[in-house]
CSV table of C-alpha atoms and ligand atoms in Angstrom, one decimal:
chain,number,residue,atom,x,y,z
J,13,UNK,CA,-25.8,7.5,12.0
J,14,UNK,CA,-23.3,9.6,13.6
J,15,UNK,CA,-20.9,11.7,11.0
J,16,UNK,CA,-17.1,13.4,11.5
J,17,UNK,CA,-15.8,14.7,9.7
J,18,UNK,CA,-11.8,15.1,9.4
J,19,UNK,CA,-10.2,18.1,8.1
J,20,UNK,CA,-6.9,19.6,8.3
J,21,UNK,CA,-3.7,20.8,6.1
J,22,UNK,CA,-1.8,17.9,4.2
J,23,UNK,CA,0.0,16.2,6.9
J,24,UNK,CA,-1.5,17.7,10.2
J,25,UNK,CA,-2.0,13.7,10.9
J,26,UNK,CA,-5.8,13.4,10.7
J,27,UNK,CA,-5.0,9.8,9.8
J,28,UNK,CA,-3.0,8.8,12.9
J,29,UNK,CA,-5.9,10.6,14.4
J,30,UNK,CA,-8.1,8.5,12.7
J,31,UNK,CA,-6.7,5.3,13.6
J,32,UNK,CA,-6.8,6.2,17.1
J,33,UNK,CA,-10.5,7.3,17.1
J,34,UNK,CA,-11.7,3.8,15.4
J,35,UNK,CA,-9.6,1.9,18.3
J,36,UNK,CA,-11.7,3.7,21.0
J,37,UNK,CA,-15.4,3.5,18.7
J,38,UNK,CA,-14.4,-0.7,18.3
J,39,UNK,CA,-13.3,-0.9,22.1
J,40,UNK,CA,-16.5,1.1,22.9
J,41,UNK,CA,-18.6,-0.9,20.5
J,42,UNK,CA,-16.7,-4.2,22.2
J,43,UNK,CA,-17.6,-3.2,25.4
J,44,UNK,CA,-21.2,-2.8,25.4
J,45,UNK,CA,-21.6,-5.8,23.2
J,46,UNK,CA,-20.2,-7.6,26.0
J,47,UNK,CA,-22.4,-5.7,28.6
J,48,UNK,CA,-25.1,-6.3,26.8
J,49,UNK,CA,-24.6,-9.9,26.7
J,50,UNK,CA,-26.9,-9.8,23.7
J,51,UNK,CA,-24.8,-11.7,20.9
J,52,UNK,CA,-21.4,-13.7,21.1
J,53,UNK,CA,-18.5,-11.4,19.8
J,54,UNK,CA,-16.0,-12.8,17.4
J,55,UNK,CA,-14.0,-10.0,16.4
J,56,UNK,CA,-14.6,-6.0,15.8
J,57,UNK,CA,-16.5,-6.3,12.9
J,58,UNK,CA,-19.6,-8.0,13.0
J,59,UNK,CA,-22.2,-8.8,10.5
J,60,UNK,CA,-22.7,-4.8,10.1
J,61,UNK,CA,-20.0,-2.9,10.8
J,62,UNK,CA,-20.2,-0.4,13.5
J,63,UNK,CA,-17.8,2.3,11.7
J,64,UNK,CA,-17.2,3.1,8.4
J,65,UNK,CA,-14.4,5.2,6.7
J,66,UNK,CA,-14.8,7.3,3.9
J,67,UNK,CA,-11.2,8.1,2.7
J,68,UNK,CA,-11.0,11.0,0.4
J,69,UNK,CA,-7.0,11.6,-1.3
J,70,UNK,CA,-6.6,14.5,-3.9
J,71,UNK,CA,-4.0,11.8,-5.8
J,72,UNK,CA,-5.5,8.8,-8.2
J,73,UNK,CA,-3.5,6.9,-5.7
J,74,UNK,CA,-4.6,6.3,-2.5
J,75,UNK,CA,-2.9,5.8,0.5
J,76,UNK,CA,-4.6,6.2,3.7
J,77,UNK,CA,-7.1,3.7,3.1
J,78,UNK,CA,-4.2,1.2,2.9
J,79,UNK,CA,-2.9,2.1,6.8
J,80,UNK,CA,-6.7,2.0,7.8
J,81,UNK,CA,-7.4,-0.8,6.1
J,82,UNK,CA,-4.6,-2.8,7.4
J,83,UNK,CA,-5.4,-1.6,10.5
J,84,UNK,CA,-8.9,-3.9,10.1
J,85,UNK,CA,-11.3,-0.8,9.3
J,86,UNK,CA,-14.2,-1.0,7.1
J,87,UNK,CA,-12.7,1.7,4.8
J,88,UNK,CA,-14.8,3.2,1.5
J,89,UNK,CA,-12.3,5.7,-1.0
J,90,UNK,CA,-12.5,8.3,-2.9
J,91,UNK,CA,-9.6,9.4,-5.0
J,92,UNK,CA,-8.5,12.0,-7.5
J,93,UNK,CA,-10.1,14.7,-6.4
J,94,UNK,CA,-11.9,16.3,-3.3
J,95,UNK,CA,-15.4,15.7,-1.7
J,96,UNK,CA,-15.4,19.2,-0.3
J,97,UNK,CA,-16.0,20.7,-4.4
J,98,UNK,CA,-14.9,18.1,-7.7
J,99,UNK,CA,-16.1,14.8,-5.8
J,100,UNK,CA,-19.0,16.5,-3.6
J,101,UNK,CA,-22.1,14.7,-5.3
J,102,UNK,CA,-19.9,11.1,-5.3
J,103,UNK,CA,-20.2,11.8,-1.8
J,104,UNK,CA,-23.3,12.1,-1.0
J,105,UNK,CA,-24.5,9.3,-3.1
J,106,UNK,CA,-21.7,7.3,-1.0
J,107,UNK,CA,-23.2,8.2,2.5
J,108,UNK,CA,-26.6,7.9,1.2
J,109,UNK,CA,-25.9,4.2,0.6
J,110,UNK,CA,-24.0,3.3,3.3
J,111,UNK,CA,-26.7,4.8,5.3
J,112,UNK,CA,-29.3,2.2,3.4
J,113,UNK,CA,-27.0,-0.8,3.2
J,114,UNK,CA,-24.4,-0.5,5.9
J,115,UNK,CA,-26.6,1.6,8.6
J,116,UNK,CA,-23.1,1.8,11.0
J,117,UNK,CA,-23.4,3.7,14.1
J,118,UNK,CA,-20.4,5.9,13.2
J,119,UNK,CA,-19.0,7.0,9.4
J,120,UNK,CA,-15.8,8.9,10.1
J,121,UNK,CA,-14.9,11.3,6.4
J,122,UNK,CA,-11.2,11.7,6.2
J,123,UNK,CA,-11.1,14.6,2.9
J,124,UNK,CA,-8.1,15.8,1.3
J,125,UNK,CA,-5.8,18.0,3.2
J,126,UNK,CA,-7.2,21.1,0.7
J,127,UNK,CA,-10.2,20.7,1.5
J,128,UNK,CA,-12.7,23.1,3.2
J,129,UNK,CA,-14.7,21.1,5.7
J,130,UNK,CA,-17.9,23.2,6.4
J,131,UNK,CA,-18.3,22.4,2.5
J,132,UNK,CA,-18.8,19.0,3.0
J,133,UNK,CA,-21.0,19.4,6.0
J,134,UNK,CA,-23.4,21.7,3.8
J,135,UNK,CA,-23.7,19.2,0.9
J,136,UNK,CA,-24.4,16.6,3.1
J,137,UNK,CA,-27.1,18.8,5.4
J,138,UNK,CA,-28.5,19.7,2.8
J,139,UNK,CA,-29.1,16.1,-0.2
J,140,UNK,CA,-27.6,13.6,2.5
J,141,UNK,CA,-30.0,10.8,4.2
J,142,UNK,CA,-28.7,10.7,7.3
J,143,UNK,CA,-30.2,13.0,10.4
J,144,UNK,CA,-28.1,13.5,13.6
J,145,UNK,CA,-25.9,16.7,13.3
J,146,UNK,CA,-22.4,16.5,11.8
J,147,UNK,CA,-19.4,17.2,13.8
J,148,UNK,CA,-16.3,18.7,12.2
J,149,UNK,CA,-13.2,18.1,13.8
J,150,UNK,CA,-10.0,20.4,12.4
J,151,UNK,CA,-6.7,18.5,13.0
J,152,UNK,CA,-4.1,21.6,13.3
J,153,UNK,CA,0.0,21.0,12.7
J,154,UNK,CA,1.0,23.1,15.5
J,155,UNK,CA,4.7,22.5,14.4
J,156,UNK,CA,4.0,24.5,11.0
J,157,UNK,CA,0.9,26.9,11.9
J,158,UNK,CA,2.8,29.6,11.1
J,159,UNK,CA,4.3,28.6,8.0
J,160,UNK,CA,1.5,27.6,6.4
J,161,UNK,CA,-0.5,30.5,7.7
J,162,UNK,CA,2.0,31.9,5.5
J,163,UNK,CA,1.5,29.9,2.5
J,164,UNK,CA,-2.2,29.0,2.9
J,165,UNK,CA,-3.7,31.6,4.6
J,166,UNK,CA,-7.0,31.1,3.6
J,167,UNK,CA,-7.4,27.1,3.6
J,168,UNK,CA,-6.0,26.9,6.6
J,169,UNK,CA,-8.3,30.0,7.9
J,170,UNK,CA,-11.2,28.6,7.0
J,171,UNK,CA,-10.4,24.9,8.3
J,172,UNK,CA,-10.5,26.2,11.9
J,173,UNK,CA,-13.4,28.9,11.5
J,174,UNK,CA,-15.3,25.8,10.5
J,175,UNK,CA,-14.5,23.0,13.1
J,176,UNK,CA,-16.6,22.7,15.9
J,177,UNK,CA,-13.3,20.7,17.7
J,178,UNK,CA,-9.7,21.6,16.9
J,179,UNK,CA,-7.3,19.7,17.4
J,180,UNK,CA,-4.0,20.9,18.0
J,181,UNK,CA,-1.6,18.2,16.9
J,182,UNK,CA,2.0,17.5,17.0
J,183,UNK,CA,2.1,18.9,20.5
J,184,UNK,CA,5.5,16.8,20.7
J,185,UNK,CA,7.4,18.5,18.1
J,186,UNK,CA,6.3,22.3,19.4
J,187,UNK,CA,7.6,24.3,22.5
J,188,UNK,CA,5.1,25.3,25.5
J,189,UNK,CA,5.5,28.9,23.7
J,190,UNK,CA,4.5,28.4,20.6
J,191,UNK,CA,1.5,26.0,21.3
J,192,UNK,CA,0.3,29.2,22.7
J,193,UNK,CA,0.5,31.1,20.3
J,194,UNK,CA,-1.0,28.9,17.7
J,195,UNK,CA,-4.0,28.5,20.9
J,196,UNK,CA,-5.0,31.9,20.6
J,197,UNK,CA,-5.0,32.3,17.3
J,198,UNK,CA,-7.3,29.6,16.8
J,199,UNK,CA,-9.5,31.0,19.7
J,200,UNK,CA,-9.1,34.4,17.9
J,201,UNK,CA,-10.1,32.3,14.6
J,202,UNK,CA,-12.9,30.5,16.3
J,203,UNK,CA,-13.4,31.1,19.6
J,204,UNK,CA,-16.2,28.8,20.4
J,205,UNK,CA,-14.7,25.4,18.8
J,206,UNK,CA,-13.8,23.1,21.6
J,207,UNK,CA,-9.6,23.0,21.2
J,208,UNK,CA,-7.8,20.3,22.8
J,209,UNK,CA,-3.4,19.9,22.5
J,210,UNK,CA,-2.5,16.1,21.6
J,211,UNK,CA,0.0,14.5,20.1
J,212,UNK,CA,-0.8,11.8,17.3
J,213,UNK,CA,2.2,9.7,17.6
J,214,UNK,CA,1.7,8.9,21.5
J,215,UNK,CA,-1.6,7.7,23.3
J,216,UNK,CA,-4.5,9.7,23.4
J,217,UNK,CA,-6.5,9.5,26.3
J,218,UNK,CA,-10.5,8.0,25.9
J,219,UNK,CA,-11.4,11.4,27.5
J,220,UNK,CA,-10.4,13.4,24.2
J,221,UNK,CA,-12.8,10.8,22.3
J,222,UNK,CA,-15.5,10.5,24.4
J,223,UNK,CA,-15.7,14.7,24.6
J,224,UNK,CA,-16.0,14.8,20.6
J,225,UNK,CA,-17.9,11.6,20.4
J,226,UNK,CA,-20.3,12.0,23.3
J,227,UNK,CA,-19.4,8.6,24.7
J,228,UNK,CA,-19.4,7.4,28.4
J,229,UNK,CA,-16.8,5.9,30.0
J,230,UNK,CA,-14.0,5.4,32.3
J,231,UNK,CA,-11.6,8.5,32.0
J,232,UNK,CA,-7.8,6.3,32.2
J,233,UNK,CA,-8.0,4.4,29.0
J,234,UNK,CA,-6.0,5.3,26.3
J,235,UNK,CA,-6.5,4.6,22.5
J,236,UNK,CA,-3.7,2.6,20.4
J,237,UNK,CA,-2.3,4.4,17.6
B,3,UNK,CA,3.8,0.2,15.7
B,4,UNK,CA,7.3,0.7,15.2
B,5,UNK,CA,8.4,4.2,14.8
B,6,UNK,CA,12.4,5.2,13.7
B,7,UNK,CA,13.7,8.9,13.0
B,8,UNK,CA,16.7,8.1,10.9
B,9,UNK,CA,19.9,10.3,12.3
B,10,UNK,CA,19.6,11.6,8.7
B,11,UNK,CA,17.8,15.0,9.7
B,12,UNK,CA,16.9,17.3,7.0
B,13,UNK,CA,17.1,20.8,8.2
B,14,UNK,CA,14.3,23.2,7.8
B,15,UNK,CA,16.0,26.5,8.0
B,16,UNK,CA,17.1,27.4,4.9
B,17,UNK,CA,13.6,27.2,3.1
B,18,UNK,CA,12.4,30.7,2.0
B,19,UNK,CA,9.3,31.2,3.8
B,20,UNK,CA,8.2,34.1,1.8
B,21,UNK,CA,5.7,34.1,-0.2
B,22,UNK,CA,7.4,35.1,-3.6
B,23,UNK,CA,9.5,32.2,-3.4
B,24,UNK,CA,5.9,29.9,-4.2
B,25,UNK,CA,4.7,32.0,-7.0
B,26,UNK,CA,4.7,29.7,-9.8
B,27,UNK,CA,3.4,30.6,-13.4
B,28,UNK,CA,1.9,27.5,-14.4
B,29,UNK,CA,-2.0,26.8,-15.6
B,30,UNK,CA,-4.1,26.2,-12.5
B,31,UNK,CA,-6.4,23.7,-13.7
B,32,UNK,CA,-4.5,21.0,-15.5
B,33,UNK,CA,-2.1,19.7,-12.8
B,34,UNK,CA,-3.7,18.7,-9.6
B,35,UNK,CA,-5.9,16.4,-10.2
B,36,UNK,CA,-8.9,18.0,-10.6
B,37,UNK,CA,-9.0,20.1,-7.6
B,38,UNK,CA,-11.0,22.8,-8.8
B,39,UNK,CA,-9.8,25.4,-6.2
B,40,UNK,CA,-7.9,28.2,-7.7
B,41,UNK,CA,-11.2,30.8,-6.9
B,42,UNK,CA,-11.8,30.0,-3.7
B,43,UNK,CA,-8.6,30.0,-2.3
B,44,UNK,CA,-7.5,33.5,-4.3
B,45,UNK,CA,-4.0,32.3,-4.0
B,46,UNK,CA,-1.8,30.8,-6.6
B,47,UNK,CA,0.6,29.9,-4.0
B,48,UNK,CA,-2.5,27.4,-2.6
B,49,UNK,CA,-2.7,25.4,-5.2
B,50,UNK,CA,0.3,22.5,-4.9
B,51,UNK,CA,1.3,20.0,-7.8
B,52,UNK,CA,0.0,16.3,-6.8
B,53,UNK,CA,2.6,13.2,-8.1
B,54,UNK,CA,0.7,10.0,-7.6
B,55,UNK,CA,1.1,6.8,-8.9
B,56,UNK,CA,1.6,2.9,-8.0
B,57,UNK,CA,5.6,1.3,-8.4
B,58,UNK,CA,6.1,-2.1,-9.3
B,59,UNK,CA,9.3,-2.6,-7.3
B,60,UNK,CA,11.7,-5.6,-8.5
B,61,UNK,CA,15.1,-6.7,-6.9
B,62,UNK,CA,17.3,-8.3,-8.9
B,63,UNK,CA,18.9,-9.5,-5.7
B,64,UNK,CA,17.9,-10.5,-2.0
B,65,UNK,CA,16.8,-7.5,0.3
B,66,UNK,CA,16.4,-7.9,4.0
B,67,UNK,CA,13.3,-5.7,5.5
B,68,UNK,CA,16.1,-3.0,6.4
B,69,UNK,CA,17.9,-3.0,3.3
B,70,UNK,CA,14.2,-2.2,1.8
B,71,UNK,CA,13.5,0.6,4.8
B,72,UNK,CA,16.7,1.6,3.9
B,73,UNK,CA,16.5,2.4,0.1
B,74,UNK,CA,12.5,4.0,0.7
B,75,UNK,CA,14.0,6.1,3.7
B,76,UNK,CA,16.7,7.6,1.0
B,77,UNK,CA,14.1,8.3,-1.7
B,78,UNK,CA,12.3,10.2,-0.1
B,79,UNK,CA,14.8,12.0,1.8
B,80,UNK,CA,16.2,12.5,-1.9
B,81,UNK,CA,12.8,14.1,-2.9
B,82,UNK,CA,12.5,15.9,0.7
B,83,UNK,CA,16.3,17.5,-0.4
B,84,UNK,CA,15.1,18.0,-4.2
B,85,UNK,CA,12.1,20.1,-2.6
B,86,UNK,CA,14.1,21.8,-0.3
B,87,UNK,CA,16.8,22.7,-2.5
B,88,UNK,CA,14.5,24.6,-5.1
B,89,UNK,CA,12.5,26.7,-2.0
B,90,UNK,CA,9.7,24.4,-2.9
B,91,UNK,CA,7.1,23.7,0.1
B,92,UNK,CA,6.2,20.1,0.8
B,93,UNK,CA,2.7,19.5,1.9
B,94,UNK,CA,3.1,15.7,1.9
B,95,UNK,CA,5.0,13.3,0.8
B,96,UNK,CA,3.9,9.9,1.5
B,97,UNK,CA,4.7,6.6,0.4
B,98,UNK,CA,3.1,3.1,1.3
B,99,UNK,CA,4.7,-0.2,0.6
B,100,UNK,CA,3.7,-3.8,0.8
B,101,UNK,CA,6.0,-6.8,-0.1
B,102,UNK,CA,5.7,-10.8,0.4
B,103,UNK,CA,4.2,-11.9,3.5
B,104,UNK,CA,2.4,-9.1,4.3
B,105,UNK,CA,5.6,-6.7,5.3
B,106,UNK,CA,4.2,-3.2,5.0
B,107,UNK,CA,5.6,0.6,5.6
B,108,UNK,CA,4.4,3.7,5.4
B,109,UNK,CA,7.1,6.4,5.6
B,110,UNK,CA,5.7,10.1,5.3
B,111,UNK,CA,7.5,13.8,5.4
B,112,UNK,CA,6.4,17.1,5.6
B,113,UNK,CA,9.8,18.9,5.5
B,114,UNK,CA,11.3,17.9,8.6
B,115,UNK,CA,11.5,14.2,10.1
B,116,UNK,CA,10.5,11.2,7.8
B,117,UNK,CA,8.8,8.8,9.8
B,118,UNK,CA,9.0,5.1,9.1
B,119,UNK,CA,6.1,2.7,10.6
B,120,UNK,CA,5.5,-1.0,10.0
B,121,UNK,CA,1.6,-0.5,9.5
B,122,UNK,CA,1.3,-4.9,9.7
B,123,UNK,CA,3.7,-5.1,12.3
B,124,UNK,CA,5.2,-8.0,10.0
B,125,UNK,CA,8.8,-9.0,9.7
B,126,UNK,CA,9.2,-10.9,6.2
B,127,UNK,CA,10.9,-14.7,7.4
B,128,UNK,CA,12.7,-14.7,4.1
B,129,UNK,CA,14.5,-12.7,1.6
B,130,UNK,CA,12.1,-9.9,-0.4
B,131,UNK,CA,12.5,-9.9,-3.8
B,132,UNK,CA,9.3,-7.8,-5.0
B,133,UNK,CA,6.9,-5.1,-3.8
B,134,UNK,CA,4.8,-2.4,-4.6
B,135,UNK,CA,5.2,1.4,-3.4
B,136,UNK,CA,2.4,3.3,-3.5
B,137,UNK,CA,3.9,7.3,-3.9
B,138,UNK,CA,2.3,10.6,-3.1
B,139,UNK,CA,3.8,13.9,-3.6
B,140,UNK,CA,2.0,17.0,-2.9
B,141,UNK,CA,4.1,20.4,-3.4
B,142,UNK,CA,3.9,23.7,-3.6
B,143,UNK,CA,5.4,26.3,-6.1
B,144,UNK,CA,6.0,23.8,-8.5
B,145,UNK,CA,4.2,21.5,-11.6
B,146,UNK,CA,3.8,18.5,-11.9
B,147,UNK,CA,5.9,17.4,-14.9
B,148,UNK,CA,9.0,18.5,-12.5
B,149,UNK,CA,7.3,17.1,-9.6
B,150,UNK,CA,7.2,13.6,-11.1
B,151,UNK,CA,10.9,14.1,-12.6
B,152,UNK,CA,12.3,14.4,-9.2
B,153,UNK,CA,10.4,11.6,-7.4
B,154,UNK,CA,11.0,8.8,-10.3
B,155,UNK,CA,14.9,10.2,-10.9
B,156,UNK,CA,14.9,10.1,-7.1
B,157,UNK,CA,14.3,5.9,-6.9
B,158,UNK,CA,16.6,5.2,-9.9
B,159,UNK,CA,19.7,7.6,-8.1
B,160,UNK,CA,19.1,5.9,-4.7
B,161,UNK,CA,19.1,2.6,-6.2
B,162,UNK,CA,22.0,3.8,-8.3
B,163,UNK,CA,23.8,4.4,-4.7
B,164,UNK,CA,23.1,1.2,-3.6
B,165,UNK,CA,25.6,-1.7,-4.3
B,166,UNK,CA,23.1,-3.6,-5.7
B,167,UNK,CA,20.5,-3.1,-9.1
B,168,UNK,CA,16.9,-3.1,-9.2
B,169,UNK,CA,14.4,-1.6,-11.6
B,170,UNK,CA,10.7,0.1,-11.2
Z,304,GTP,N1,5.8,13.7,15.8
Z,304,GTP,C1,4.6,13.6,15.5
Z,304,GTP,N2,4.3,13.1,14.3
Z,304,GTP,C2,3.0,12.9,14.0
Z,304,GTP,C3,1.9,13.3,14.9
Z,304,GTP,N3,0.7,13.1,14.3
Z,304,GTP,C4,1.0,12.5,13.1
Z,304,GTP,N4,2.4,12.5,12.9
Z,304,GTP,C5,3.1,12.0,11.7
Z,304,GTP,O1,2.8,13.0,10.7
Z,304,GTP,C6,2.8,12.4,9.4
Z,304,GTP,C7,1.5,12.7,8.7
Z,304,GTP,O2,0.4,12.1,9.4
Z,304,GTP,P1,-0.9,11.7,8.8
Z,304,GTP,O3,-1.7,11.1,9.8
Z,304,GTP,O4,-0.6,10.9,7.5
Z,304,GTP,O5,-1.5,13.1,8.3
Z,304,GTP,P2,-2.7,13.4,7.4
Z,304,GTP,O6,-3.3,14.7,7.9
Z,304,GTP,O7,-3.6,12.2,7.4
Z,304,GTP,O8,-2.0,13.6,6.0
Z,304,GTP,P3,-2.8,13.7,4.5
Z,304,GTP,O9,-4.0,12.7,4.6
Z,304,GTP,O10,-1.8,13.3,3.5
Z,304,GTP,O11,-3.2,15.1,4.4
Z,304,GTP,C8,2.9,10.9,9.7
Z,304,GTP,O12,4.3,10.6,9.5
Z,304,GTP,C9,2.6,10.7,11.1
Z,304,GTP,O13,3.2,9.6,11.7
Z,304,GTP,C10,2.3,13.8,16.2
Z,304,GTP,O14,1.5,14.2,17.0
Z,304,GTP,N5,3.6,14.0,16.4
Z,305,MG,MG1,-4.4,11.2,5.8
């Protein structure tokens, strides 16, 4: 069972991210079904599905699970609260039996925009069930880096020195200049996290998945939104 | 999906970026939903007051899907200005709705743009007369009593603006 997990401030758009990450696992998963020839494909989500979604929102409504969810992802929640420190052991127990019942190839963790990341990998290393190394991928706002390196200094800190990929996002809404800057301070940050520019709101090119998924493939496609 | 910047664009530039204006005096614990971060983060400034809740939305007359993008598009431009206006910073306001026949949209803001998606890509075939939005607010340098004055005032002014009448 492979794990991301998803951090990043409130609003850096790890859910558009999200969205466009499950389109390429499905597609993938489609793909070699079909390859395979092994069983007749109906839709996306057979018997077991293939990815799961843990959605974690600080509010005691939730949201996200909504747009994944009509989106036609198999999407578990977590609200009021954040799996990175108040929600940690619901967590685990969570994973633990979606590992037993579920057994997808892929669970993708979505936590609160507050919440520190390497956290939730440590809990889970450490009482989860699962065994292949988590990845933590940092979705960065690069349109309000400095702002909020301003008025979260630490959170936002700590969400890069703890991503093994970050990804700079909102590359639309930013100037050449300013992506730069925000580039090397992430490198100064973290210098050996893979970064990659992308913009949310357009297509992202398979490549960006299969280089944080570990997928093969052919390098033009491009996930939906 | 369908993606409109309304001409309406909030400007940034006159939020105080410093960070006295996010000092706020108010207990740590009791209004964020349990996020139980105020030591880690060593900044009172961090911590941001959470609004969220579910809206029944009635319309006591017929709305077409843009009369309904329409009214959410004002509220929460009307809590983006409310924000903006008391050097508050926004980490996210988001709002999803879902109405008869499966017409859905998410609009979402950090301080700039709002963007407006149709997350079913569903038109409704006939007049809407009930929904349900679900609303987060997450801001900083304010509590939550306040936070959830200005989003709930906000729907009942911008349906107050509108010609017709409708009620949470
Ligand atoms: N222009 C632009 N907008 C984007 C991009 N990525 C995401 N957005 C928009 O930014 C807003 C926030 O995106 P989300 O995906 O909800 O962000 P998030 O990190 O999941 O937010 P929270 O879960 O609330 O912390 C939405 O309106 C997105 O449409 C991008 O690359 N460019
Ligand atoms: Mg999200």
């Amino acid at each position: 069972m492979n794990i991301i997990i998803f951090g990043g401030f409130l609003g850096a758009g790890k859910t558009s991210l999200i969205l466009s990450l499950a389109s390429f696992l499905i597609q993938k998963n489609l793909k070699e079904v079909h390859q395979n020839d092994q069983q007749e494909v109906q839709s996306p989500y057979l018997q077991s599905p293939y990815l799961v979604i843990i959605e974690n929102e600080i509010g005691e409504t939730g949201i996200d699970h909504k747009i994944l969810r009509s989106g036609g992802y198999e999407v578990r929640e977590l609200f009021a609260g954040c799996v990175c420190c108040t929600l940690a052991a619901d967590l685990t127990v969570m994973l633990n039996e979606i590992a037993d019942t579920l057994k997808p190839q892929w669970v993708i963790i979505e936590c609160t925009g507050l919440a520190y990341p390497g956290n939730i990998a440590d809990t889970l290393n450490r009482y989860g069930k699962h065994s292949d190394p988590i990845r933590i991928v940092t979705v960065v706002d690069a349109e309000r880096w400095e702002e909020l390196a301003e008025v979260a200094p630490i959170l936002v800190e700590k969400q890069v020195q703890e991503a093994d990929v970050v990804l700079i996002n909102k590359i639309d809404l930013a100037d050449d200049e300013v992506i730069s800057l925000v580039e090397d301070r992430i490198h100064s940050i973290n210098a050996s996290a893979k970064k990659i520019r992308l913009s949310g709101s357009g297509m992202i090119p398979g490549s960006v998945w299969r280089e944080i998924t570990g997928a093969n493939g052919s390098s033009e496609e491009v996930t939906e939104k | 999906m369908n993606q409109r910047n309304h001409p309406n664009h909030i400007e940034h530039d006159h939020v105080d970026l410093s960070h006295e204006s996010y000092h706020t005096d108010h207990d740590h614990t009791s209004h964020h939903a349990g996020h139980d971060h105020g030591a880690l983060l060593g900044a009172a400034e961090e911590i941001p007051a959470v609004f969220s809740q579910t809206l029944f939305l009635q319309f006591d007359k017929d709305m077409t899907e843009n009369a309904i993008c329409a009214l959410l598009y004002d509220w929460l431009t009307s809590i983006q200005h409310w924000a903006l206006f008391h050097h508050h910073y926004i980490g996210h306001i988001k709002i999803f709705a879902e109405f008869e026949e499966g017409f859905q949209l998410w609009l979402s803001a950090t301080g700039r743009e709002i963007s407006v998606k149709n997350t079913a890509m569903k038109l409704p075939k006939n007049p809407v007369r009930r929904g349900t939005a679900a609303v987060t607010a997450i801001v900083f340098g304010t509590d939550e009593a306040s936070l959830k004055v200005a989003v709930l005032n906000g729907w009942e002014e911008t349906l107050a603006l509108q010609s017709g009448k409708a009620a949470i």
